[in-house]
CSV table of C-alpha atoms in Angstrom, one decimal:
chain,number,residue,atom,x,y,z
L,11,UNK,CA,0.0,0.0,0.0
L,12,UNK,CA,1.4,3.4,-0.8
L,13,UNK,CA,1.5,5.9,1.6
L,14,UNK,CA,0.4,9.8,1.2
L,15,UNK,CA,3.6,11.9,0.6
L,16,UNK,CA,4.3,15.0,3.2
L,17,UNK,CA,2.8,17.0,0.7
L,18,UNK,CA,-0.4,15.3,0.9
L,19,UNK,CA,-1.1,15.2,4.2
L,20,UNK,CA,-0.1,18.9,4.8
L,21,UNK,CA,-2.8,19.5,2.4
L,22,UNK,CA,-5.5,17.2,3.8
L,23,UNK,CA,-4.6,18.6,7.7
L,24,UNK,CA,-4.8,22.4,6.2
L,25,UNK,CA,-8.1,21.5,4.9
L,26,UNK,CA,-8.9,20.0,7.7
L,27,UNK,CA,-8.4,22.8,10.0
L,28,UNK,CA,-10.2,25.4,7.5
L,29,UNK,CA,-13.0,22.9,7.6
L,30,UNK,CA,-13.3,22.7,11.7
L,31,UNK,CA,-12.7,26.2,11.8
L,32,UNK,CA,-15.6,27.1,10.0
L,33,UNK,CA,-17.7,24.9,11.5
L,34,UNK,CA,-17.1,26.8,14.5
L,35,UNK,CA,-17.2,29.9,13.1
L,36,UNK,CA,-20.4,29.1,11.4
L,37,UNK,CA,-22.0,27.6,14.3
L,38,UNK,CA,-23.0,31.0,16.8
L,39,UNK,CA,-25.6,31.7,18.8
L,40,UNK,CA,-27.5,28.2,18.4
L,41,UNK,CA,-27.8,28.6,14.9
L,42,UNK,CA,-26.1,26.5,12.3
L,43,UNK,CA,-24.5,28.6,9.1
L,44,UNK,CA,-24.2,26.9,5.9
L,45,UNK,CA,-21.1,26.5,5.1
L,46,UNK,CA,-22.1,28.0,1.4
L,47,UNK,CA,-22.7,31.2,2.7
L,48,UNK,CA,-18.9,31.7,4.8
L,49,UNK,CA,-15.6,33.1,3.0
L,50,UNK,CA,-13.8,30.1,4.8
L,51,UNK,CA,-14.5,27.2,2.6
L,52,UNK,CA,-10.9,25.4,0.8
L,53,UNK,CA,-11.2,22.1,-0.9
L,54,UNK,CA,-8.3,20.5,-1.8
L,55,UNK,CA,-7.9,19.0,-4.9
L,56,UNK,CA,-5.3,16.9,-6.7
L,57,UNK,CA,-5.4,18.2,-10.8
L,58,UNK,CA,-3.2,16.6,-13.6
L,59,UNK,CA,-6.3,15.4,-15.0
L,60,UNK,CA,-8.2,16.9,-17.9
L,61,UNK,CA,-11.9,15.5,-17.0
L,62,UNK,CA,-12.0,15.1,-13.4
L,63,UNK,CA,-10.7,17.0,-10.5
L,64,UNK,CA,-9.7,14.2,-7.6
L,65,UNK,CA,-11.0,15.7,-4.3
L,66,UNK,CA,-8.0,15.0,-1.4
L,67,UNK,CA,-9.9,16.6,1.7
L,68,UNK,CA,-12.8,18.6,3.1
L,69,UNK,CA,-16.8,18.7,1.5
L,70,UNK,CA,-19.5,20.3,3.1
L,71,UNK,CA,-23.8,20.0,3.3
L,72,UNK,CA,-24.8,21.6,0.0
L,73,UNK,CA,-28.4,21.4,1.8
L,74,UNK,CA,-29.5,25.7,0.5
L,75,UNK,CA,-28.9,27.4,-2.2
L,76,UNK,CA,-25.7,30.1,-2.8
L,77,UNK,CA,-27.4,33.2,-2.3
L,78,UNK,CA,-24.1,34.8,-4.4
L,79,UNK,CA,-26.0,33.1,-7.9
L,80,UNK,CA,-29.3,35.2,-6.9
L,81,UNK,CA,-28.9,36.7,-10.3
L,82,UNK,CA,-28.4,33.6,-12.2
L,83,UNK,CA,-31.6,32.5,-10.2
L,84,UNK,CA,-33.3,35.2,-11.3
L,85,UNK,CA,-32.6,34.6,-15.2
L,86,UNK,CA,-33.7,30.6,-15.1
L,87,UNK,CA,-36.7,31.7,-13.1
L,88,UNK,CA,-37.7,34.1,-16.0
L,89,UNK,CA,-37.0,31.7,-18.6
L,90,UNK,CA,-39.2,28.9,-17.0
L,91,UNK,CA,-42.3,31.4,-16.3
L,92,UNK,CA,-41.7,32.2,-20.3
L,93,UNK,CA,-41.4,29.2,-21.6
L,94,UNK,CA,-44.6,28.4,-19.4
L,95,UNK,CA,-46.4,31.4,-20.8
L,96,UNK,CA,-46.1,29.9,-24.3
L,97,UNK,CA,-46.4,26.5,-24.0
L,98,UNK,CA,-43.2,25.6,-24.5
L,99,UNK,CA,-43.1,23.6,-21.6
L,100,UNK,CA,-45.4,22.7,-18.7
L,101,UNK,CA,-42.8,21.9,-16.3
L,102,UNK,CA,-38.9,22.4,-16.3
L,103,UNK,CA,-36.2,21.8,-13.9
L,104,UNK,CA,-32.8,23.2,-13.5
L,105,UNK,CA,-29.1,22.7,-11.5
L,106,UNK,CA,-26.6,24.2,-11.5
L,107,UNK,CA,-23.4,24.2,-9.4
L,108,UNK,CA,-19.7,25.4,-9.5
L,109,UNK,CA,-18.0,21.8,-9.4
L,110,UNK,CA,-14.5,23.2,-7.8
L,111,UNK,CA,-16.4,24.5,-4.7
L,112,UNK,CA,-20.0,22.8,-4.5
L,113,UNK,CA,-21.7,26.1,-4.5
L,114,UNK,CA,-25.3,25.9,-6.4
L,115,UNK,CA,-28.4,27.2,-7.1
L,116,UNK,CA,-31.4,26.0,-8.9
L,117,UNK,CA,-35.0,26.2,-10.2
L,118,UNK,CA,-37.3,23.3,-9.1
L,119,UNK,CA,-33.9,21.3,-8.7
L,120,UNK,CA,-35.9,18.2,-6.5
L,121,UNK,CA,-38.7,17.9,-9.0
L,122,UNK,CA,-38.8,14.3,-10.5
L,123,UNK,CA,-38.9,13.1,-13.8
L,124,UNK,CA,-38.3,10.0,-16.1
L,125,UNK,CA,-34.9,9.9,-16.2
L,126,UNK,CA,-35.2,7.6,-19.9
L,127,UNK,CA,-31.4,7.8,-21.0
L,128,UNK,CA,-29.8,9.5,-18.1
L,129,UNK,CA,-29.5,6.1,-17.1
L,130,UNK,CA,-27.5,4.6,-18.6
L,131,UNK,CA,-24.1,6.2,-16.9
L,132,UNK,CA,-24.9,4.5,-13.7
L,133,UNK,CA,-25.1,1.4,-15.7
L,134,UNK,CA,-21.9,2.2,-17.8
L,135,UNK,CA,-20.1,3.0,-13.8
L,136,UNK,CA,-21.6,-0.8,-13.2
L,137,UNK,CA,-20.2,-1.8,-15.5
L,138,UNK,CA,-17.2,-0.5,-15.6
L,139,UNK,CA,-16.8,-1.0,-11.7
L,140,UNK,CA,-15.0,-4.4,-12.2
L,141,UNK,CA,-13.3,-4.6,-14.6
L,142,UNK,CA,-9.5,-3.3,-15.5
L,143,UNK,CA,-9.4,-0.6,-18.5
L,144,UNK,CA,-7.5,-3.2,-20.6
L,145,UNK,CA,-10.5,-5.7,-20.4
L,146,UNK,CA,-12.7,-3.1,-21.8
L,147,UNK,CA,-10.9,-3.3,-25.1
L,148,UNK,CA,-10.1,-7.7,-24.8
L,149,UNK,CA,-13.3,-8.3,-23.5
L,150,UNK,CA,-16.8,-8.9,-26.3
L,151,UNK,CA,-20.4,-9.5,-26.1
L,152,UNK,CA,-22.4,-10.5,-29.4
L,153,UNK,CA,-25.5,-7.9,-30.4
L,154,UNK,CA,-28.3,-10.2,-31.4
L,155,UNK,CA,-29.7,-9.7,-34.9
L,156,UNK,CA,-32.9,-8.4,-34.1
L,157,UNK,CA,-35.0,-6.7,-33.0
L,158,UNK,CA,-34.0,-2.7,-33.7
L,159,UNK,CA,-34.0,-1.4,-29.9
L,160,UNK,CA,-33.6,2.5,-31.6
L,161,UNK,CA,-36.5,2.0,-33.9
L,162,UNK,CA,-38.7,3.8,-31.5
L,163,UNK,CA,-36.4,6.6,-30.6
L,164,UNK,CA,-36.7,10.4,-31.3
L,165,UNK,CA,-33.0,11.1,-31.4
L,166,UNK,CA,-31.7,7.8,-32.9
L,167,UNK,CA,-27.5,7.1,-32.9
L,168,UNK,CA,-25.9,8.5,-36.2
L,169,UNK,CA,-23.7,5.7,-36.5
L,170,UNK,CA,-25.6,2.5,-34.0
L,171,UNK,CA,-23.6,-0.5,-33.9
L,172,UNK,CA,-24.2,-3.7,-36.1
L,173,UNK,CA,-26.8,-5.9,-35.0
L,174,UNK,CA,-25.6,-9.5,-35.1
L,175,UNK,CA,-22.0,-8.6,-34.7
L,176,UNK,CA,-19.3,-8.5,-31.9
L,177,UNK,CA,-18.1,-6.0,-30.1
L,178,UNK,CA,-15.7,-5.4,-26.9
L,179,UNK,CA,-16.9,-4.2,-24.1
L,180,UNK,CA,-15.3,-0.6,-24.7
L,181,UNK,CA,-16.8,-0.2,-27.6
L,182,UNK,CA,-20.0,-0.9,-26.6
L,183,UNK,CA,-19.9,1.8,-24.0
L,184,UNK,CA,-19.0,4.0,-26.5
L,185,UNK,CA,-22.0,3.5,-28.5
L,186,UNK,CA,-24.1,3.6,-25.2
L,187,UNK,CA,-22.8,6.8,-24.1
L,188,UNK,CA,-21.8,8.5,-27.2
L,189,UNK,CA,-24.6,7.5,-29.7
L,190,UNK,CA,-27.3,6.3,-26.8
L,191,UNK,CA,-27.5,3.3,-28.8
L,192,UNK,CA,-30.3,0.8,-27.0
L,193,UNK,CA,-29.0,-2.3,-28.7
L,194,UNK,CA,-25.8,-1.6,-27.3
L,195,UNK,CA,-27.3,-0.6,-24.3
L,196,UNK,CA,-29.4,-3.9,-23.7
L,197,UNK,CA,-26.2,-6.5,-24.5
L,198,UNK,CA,-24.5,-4.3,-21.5
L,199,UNK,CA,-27.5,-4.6,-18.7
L,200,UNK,CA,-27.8,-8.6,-19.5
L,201,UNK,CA,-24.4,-8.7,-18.6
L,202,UNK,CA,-24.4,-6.5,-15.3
L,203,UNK,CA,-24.8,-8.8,-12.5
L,204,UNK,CA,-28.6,-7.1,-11.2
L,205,UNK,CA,-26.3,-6.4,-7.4
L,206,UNK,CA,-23.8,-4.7,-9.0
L,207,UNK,CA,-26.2,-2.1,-10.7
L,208,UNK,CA,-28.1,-1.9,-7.5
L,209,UNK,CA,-25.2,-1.1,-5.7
L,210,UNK,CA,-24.1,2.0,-7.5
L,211,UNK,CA,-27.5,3.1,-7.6
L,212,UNK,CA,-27.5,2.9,-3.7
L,213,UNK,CA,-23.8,4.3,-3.2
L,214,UNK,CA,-25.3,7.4,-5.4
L,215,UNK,CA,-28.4,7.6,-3.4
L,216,UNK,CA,-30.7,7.7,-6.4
L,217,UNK,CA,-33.4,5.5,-7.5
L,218,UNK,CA,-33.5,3.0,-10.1
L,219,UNK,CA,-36.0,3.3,-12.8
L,220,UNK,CA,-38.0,1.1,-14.6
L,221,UNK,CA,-40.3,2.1,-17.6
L,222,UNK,CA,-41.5,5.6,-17.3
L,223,UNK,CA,-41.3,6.0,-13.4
L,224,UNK,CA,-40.5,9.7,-12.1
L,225,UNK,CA,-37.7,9.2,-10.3
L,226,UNK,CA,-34.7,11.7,-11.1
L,227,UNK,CA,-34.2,15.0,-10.6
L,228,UNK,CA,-31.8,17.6,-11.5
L,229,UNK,CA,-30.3,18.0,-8.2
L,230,UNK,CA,-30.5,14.0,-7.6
L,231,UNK,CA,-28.8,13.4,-10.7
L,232,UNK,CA,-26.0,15.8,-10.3
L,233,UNK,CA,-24.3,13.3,-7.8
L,234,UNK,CA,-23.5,11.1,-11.0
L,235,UNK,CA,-21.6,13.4,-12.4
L,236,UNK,CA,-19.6,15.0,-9.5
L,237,UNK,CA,-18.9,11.8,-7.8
L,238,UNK,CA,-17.0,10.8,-11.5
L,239,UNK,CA,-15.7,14.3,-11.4
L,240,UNK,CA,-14.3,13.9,-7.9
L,241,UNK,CA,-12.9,10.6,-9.3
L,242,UNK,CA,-13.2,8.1,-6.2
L,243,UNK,CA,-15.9,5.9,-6.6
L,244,UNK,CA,-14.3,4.5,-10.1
L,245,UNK,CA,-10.6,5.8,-9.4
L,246,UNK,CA,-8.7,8.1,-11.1
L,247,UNK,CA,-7.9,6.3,-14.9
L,248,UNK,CA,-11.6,4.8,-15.4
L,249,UNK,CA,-13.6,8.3,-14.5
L,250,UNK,CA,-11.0,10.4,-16.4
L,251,UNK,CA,-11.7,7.8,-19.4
L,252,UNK,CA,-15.5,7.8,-19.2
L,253,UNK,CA,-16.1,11.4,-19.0
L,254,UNK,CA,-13.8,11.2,-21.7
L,255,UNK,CA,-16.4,9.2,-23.8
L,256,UNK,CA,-19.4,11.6,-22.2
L,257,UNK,CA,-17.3,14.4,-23.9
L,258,UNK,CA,-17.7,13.0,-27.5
L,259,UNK,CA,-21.6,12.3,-27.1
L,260,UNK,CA,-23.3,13.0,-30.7
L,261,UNK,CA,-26.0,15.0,-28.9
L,262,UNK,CA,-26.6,18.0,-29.9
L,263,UNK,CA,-30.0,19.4,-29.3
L,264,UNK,CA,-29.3,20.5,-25.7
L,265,UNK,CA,-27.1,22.1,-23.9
L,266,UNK,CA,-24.1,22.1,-26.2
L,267,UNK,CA,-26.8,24.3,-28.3
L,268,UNK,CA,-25.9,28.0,-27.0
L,269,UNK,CA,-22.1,26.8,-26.6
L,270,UNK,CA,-19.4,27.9,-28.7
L,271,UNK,CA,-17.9,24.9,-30.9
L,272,UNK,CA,-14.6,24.9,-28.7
L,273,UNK,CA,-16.5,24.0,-25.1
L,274,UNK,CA,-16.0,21.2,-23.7
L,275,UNK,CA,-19.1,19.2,-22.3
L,276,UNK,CA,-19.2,15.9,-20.7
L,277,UNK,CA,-23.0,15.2,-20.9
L,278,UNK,CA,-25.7,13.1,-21.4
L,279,UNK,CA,-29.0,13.6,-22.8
L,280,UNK,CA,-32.5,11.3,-21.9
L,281,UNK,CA,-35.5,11.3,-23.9
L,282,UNK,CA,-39.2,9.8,-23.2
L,283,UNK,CA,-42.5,9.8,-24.7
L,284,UNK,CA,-45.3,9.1,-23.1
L,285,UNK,CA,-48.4,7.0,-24.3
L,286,UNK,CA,-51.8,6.4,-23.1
L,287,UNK,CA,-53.6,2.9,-23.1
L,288,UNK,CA,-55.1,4.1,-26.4
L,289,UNK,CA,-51.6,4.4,-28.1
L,290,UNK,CA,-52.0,8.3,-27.9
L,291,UNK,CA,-48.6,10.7,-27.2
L,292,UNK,CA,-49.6,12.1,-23.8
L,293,UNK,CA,-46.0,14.3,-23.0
L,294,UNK,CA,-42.3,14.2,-23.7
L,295,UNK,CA,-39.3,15.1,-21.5
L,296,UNK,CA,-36.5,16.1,-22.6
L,297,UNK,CA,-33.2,16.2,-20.2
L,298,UNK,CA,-29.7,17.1,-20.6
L,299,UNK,CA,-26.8,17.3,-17.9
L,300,UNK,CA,-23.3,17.4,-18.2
L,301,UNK,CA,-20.5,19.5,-16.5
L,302,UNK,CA,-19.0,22.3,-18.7
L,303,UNK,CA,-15.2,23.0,-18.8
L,304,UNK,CA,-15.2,26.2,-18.8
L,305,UNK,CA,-11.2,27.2,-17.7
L,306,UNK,CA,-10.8,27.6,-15.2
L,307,UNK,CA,-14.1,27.2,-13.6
L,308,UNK,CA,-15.7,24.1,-15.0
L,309,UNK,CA,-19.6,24.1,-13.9
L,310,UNK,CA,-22.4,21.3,-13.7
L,311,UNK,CA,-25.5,21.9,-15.4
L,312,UNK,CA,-28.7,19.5,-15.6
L,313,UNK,CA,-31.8,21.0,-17.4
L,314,UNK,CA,-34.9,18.5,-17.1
L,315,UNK,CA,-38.2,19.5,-19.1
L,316,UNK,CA,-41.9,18.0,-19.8
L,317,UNK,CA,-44.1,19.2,-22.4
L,318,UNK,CA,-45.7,18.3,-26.0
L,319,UNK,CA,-42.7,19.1,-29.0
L,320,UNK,CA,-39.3,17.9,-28.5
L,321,UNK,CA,-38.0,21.4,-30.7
L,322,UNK,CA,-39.8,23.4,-28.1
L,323,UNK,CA,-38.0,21.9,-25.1
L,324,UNK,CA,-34.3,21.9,-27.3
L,325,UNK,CA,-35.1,25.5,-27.2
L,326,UNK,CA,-35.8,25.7,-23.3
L,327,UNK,CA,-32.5,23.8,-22.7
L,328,UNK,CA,-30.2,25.7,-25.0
L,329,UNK,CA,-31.8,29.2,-23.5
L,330,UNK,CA,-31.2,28.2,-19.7
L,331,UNK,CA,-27.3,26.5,-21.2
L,332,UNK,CA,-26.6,29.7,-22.6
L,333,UNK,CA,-27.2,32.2,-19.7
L,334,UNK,CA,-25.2,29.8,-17.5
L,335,UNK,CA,-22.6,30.1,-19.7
L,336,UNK,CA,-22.6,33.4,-20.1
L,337,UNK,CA,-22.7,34.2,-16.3
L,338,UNK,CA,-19.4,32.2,-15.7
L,339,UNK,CA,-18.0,34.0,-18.7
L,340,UNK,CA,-18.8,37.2,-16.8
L,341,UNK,CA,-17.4,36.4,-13.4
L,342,UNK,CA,-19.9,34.7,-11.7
L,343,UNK,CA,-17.9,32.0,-10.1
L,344,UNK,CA,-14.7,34.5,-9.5
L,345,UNK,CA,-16.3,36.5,-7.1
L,346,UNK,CA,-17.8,34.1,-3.7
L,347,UNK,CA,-15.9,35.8,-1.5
């Protein structure tokens, strides 16, 4: 076992002492003070790593809102009321937090919703739980020949694997994350031991889904994405490599739709359609979430919507993606203190 350097552990015991300190600092006069709202907060973080950002000492509650994004707040709240006001969307949901510090705000952040897609990173993290990088590219599965598991998809892969072929393991989770392809999708869950998958959906504390249940929200699923950020639950090399693949998604009716070509986005998109007993479309949703390098203040943002045209909700998502972006552009997460 390898031991933390010097180095290391004067880091972890500063951090530790700026975390005690401001618990006592924030605790006066019988009332607790988030730690969100204090000038005192230092995480310490490893770097070297182009998609994650390991996390070496001190978290805190993230239980309220940073009252320092009011303004940001302000702009989503509009934007939902709008889109509301022209039946754009009849409900919409919507995260967002500074990854480096924890700091967030939101707009109906613990609503639920179908999370369709979203899904299938927890499954990729099962699979990828237990097994070394190298077996991801020695490892294959065979893709039955039939049926077409995209055929009934909105947003269907550009380039979906070959049914009645083999592929490795990697590759597979390519096409699961970077095209959403379903057939791809459906050889990996047959091969997921059912306790694994349970398991990461309990270490996330989130709720697995099963048809069209409501059982994600923004804020809920955010803890996906910053625990693979953070780099812990998979280690370093495995969450570096599948935000790597989230990067490259094909997606791009979301929040990559107000970005400039250059950014950066490690996302993932889920789509559902909902149908009545008489075969009628009731309501879509429409989510996106994915953390945005922005240098050097990457950000997490997950946009979940509900309403009757997929175009209409691609619209809600790229407005609320774009004044997020253009917030951080102007400062917003250089000034907390």
């Amino acid at each position: 076992m390898q031991l933390l350097g010097s180095d290391s552990w004067n880091k972890i015991l500063v951090a530790l002492g700026v975390f005690i300190t401001g618990g006592i600092v924030g605790y006066i006069g019988g009332t607790i003070i988030p730690h969100a709202y204090t000038s005192t907060i230092s995480l310490v973080r490893e770097g070297g790593y182009q998609f994650i950002n390991p996390l070496l000492a001190c978290d805190f509650s993230d239980n309220l809102p940073y009252d320092g994004f009011s303004s940001l707040k302000r702009n989503f709240s509009a934007t939902i009321a709008d889109a509301k006001r022209q039946g754009l969307a009849t409900r919409v949901a919507v995260y967002f937090r500074d990854l480096d510090d924890g700091l967030w705000t939101g707009i109906n952040e613990d609503d639920r919703f179908s999370p369709a897609s979203l899904d299938k990173v927890p499954l990729a993290i099962a699979q990828m739980r237990n097994v070394t990088l190298a077996a991801l590219a020695t490892t294959t599965l065979y893709v039955p020949a039939g049926p077409d598991l995209n055929a009934q998809e909105t947003f269907t892969p550009s380039e979906p694997i070959a049914l009645g072929h083999e592929y490795t393991l990697g590759a597979l989770i390519d096409a699961m994350i970077i095209q959403s392809d379903n057939n791809a999708t459906d050889v990996i869950y047959k091969s997921v031991a059912t306790t694994t998958l349970l398991s990461v959906y309990k270490d996330f504390a989130i709720a697995p889904s099963d048809s069209q249940d409501e059982v994600m929200s923004p804020k809920m699923y955010s803890r996906v994405l910053r625990i693979l950020y953070n780099g812990s639950y998979l280690g370093r090399n495995k969450s570096e490599a599948l935000l790597k693949t989230l990067s490259q998604s094909t997606f791009s009716h979301g929040l990559t739709l107000a970005l400039p070509p250059s950014a950066t986005v490690a996302h993932k998109f889920g789509e559902r359609t909902f149908i009545d007993t008489g075969g009628n479309i009731v309501r879509h949703e429409l989510h996106d979430c994915g953390i945005v390098y922005y240098p050097p203040h990457p950000y997490l943002l997950c946009v979940m919507t509900e309403g009757s045209d997929f175009t209409e909700l691609e619209g809600v998502i790229k407005t609320l993606s774009g004044q997020a972006f253009v917030a951080v552009g102007q400062g917003l997460l250089e000034s907390k203190n």
